[in-house]
Coordinates of C-alpha atoms and ligand atoms in Angstrom, one line a residue:
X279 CA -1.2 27.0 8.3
X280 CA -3.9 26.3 10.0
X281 CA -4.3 22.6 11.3
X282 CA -8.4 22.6 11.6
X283 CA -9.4 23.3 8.3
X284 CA -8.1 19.9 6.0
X285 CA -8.0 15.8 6.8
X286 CA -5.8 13.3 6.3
X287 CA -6.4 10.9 3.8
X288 CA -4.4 7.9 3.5
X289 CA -3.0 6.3 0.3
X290 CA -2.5 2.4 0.3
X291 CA -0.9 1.3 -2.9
X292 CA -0.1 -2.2 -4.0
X293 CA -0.1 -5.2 -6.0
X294 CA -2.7 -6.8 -3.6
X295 CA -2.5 -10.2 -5.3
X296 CA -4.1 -11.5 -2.7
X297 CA -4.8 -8.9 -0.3
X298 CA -4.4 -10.1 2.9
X299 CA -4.5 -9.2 7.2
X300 CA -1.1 -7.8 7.1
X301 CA -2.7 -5.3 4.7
X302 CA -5.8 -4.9 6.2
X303 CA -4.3 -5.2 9.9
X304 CA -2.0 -2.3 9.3
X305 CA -4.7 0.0 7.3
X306 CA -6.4 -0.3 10.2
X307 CA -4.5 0.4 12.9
X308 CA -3.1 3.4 10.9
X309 CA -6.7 4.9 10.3
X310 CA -6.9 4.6 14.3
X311 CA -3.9 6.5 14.8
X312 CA -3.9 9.0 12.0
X313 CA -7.7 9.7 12.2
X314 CA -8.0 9.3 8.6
X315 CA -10.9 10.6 6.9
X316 CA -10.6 7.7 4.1
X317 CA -7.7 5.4 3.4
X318 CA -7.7 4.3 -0.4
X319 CA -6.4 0.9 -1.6
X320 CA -4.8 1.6 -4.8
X321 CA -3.9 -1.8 -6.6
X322 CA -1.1 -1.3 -9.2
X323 CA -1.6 -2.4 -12.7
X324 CA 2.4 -2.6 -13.9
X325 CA 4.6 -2.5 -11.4
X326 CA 7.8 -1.5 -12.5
X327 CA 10.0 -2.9 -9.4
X328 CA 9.2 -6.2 -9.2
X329 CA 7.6 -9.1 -11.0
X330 CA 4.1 -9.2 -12.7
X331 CA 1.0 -9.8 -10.0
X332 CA -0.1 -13.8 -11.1
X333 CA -3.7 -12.6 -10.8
X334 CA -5.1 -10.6 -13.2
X335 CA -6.4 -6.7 -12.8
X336 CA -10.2 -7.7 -12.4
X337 CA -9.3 -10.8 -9.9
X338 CA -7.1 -8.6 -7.6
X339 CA -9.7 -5.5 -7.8
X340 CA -12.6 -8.1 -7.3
X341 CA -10.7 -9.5 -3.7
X342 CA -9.8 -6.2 -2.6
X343 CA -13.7 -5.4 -3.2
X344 CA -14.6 -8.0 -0.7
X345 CA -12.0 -7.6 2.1
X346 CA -13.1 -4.2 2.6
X347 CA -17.2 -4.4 1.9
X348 CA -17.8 -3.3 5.7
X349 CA -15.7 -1.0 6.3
X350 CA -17.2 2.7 5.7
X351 CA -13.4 4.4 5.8
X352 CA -11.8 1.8 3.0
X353 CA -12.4 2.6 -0.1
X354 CA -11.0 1.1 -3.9
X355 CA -9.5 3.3 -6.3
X356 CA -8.7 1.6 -9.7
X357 CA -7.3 4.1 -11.8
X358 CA -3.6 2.1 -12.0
X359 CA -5.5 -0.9 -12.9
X360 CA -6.5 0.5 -16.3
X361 CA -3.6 3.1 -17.2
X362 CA -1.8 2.2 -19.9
X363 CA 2.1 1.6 -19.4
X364 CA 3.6 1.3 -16.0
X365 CA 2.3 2.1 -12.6
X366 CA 4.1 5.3 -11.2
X367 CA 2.3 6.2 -7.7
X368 CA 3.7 9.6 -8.3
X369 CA 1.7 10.0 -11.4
X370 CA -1.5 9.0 -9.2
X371 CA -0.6 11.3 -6.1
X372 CA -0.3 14.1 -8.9
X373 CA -3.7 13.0 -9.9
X374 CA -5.2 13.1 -6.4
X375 CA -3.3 16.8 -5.2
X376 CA -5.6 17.8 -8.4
X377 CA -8.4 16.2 -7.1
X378 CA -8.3 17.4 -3.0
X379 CA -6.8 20.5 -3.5
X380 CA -4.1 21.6 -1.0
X381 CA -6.7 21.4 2.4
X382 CA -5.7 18.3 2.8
X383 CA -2.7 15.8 3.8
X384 CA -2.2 12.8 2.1
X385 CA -0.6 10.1 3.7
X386 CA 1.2 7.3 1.3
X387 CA 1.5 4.3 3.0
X388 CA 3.8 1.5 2.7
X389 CA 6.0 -1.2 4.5
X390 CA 9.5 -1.2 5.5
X391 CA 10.7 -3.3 3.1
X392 CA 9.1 -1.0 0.1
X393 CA 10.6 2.0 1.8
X394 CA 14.0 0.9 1.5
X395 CA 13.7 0.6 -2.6
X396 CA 12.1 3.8 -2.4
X397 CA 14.9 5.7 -3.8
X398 CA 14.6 3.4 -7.4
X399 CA 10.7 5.0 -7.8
X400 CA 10.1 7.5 -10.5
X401 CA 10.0 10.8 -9.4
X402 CA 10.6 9.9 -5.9
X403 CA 12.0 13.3 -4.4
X404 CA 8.7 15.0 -6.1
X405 CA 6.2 12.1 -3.5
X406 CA 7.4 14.3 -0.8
X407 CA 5.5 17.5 -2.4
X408 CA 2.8 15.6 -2.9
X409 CA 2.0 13.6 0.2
X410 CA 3.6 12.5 3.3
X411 CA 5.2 8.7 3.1
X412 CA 3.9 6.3 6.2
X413 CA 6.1 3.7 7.2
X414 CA 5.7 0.1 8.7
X415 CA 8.2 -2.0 9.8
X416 CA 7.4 -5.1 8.6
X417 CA 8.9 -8.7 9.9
X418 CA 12.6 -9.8 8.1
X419 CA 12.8 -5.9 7.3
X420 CA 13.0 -4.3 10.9
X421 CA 15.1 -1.4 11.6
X422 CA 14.8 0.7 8.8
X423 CA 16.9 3.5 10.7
X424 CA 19.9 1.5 10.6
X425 CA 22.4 1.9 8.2
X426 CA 21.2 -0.6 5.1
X427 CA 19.4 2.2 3.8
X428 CA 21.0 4.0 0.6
X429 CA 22.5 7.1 1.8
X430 CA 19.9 9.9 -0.2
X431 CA 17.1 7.6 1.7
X432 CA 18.9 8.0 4.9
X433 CA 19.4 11.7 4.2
X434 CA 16.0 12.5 3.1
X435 CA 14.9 10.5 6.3
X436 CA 17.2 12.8 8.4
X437 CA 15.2 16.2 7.4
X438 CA 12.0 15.3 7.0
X439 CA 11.1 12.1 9.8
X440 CA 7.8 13.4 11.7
X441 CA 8.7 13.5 15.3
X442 CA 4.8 13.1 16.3
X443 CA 1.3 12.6 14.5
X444 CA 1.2 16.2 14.8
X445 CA 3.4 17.1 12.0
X446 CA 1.4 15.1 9.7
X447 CA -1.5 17.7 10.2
X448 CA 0.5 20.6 10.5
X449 CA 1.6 20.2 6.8
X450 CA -0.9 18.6 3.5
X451 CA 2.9 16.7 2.4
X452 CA 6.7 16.1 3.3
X453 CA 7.2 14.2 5.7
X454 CA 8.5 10.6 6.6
X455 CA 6.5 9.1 9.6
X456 CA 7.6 5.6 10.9
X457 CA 4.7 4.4 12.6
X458 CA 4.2 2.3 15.8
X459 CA 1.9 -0.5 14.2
X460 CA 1.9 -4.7 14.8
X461 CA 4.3 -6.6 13.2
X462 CA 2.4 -9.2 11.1
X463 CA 4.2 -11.8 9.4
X464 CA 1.4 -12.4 6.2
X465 CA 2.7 -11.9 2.7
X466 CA 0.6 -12.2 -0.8
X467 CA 3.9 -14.7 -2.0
X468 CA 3.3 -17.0 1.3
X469 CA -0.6 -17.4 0.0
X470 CA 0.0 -18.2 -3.0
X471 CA 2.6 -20.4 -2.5
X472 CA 0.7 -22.1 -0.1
X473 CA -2.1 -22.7 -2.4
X474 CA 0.1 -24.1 -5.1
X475 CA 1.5 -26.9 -1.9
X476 CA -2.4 -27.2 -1.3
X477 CA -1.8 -26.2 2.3
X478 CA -4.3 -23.9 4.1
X479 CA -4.2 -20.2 3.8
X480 CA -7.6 -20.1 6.4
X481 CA -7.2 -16.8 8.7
X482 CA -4.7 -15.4 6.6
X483 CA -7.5 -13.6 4.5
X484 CA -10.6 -12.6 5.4
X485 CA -13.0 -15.8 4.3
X486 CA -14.5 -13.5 1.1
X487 CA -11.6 -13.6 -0.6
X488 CA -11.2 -17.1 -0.1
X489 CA -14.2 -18.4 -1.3
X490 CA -13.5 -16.0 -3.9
X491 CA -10.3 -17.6 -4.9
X492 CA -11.7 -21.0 -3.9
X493 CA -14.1 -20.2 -6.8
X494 CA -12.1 -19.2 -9.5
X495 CA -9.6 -21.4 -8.6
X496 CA -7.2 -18.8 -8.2
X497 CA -3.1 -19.3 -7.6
X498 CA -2.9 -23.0 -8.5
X499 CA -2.1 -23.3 -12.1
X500 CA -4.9 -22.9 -13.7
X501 CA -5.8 -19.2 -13.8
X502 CA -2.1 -18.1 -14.0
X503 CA -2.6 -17.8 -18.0
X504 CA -5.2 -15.1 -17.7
X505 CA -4.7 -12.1 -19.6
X506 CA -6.8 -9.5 -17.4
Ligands
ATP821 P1 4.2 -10.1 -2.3 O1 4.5 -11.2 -1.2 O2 3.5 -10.6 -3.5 O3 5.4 -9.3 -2.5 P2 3.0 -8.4 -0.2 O4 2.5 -9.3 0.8 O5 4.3 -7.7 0.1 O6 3.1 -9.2 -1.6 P3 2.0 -6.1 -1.6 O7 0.6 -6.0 -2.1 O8 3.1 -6.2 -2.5 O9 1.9 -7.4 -0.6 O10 2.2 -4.9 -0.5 C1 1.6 -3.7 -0.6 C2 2.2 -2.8 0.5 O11 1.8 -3.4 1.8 C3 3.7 -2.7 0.5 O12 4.1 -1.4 0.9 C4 4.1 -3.7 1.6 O13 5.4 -3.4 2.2 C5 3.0 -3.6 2.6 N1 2.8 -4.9 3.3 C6 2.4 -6.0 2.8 N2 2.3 -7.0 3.8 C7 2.6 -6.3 4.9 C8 2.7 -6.8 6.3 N3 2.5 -8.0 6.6 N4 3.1 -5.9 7.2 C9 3.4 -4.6 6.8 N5 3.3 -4.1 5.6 C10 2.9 -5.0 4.6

């Protein structure tokens, strides 16, 4: 196939609850490195792995808003927000291969520790005819060559690891690129818990989504009974 004629778009999915530097440090570095032509934050409405977000849908769309205002190549997609059931990014990368056509390569990204559950996601064999899976090491989960992974993770990581950029744009899907990016030791549970122990969370977030939570008084008792 030729390699000129279709972009790479990367796929950022999450519960974003706050959104925070290590998200937006990483996005950014990979839109550097990939060359993406847009890189969509996709906030989960029901994720099925792990607990409910403590913000609600509109809260956690409404930061995510903010954090990326400026930037022309970040973009918010909120179609898991308001699908009924539970969040399946397989379902959504369906939706998108509909959307692009086949010109294109999309590029799901997500952090180490994610990768390693990866093999408990619905449909997760079909991701990898649907997109290519980007791969950050993240602090507390480094290493994700070495032998914790489940076996079928560290197969399917055994046939289908990019050995360069390059592969990503030779093919629109399929395969597993573990990309050199910054370690940044930021996570959404670290803010809020902060927050709740009134302790600062300043330069953790960019300072729109601080006021924002500031505002609504967001993570520190009070909001956590909202139903949206
Ligand atoms: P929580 O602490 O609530 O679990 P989180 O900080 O992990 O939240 P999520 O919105 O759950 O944030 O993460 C979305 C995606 O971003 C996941 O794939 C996760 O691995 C990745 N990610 C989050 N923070 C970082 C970070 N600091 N470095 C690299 N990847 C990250």
């Amino acid at each position: 196939m030729s390699n000129e004629n279709y972009s790479l778009i990367g796929i950022y999915g999450g519960t974003f609850d706050p959104i925070h530097y290590g998200h937006l440090r990483l996005a950014e570095e990979l839109n550097e490195l990939l060359v993406l032509s847009k890189l969509v934050f996709i906030p989960s409405g029901s994720p099925r792995l792990r607990n409910a977000p403590v913000a609600s849908k509109h809260h956690r769309a409404a930061m995510l808003s903010l954090a990326i205002q400026n930037n022309e190549t970040f973009m918010l997609d909120d179609r898991e927000l308001w699908r009924d059931g539970e969040s399946y990014s397989v379902v959504t990368l369906r939706e998108f291969r509909k959307e692009v056509g086949s010109e294109c390569a999309l590029c799901f990204i997500m952090g180490s520790d994610v990768f390693l559950n990866l093999s408990k996601w619905y449909c997760w064999q079909e991701m990898f005819e649907l997109c290519h899976i980007i791969v950050a090491d993240r602090p507390g989960y480094l290493s994700i060559l070495n032998n914790k992974m489940p076996s079928e993770l560290t197969e399917e990581l055994k046939g289908r690891q990019a050995s360069s950029i390059d592969d990503l744009k030779e093919s629109p899907h399929g395969f597993i690129f573990v990309a050199p990016t910054t370690l940044q030791d930021i996570s959404a549970t670290v803010i809020r818990e902060s927050i709740v122990a009134n302790q600062s969370v300043r330069y953790l977030t960019p300072e729109a989504v601080l006021e924002y939570i500031k505002t609504n008084r967001m993570y520190s008792g009070k909001e956590w009974n909202l139903k949206n």
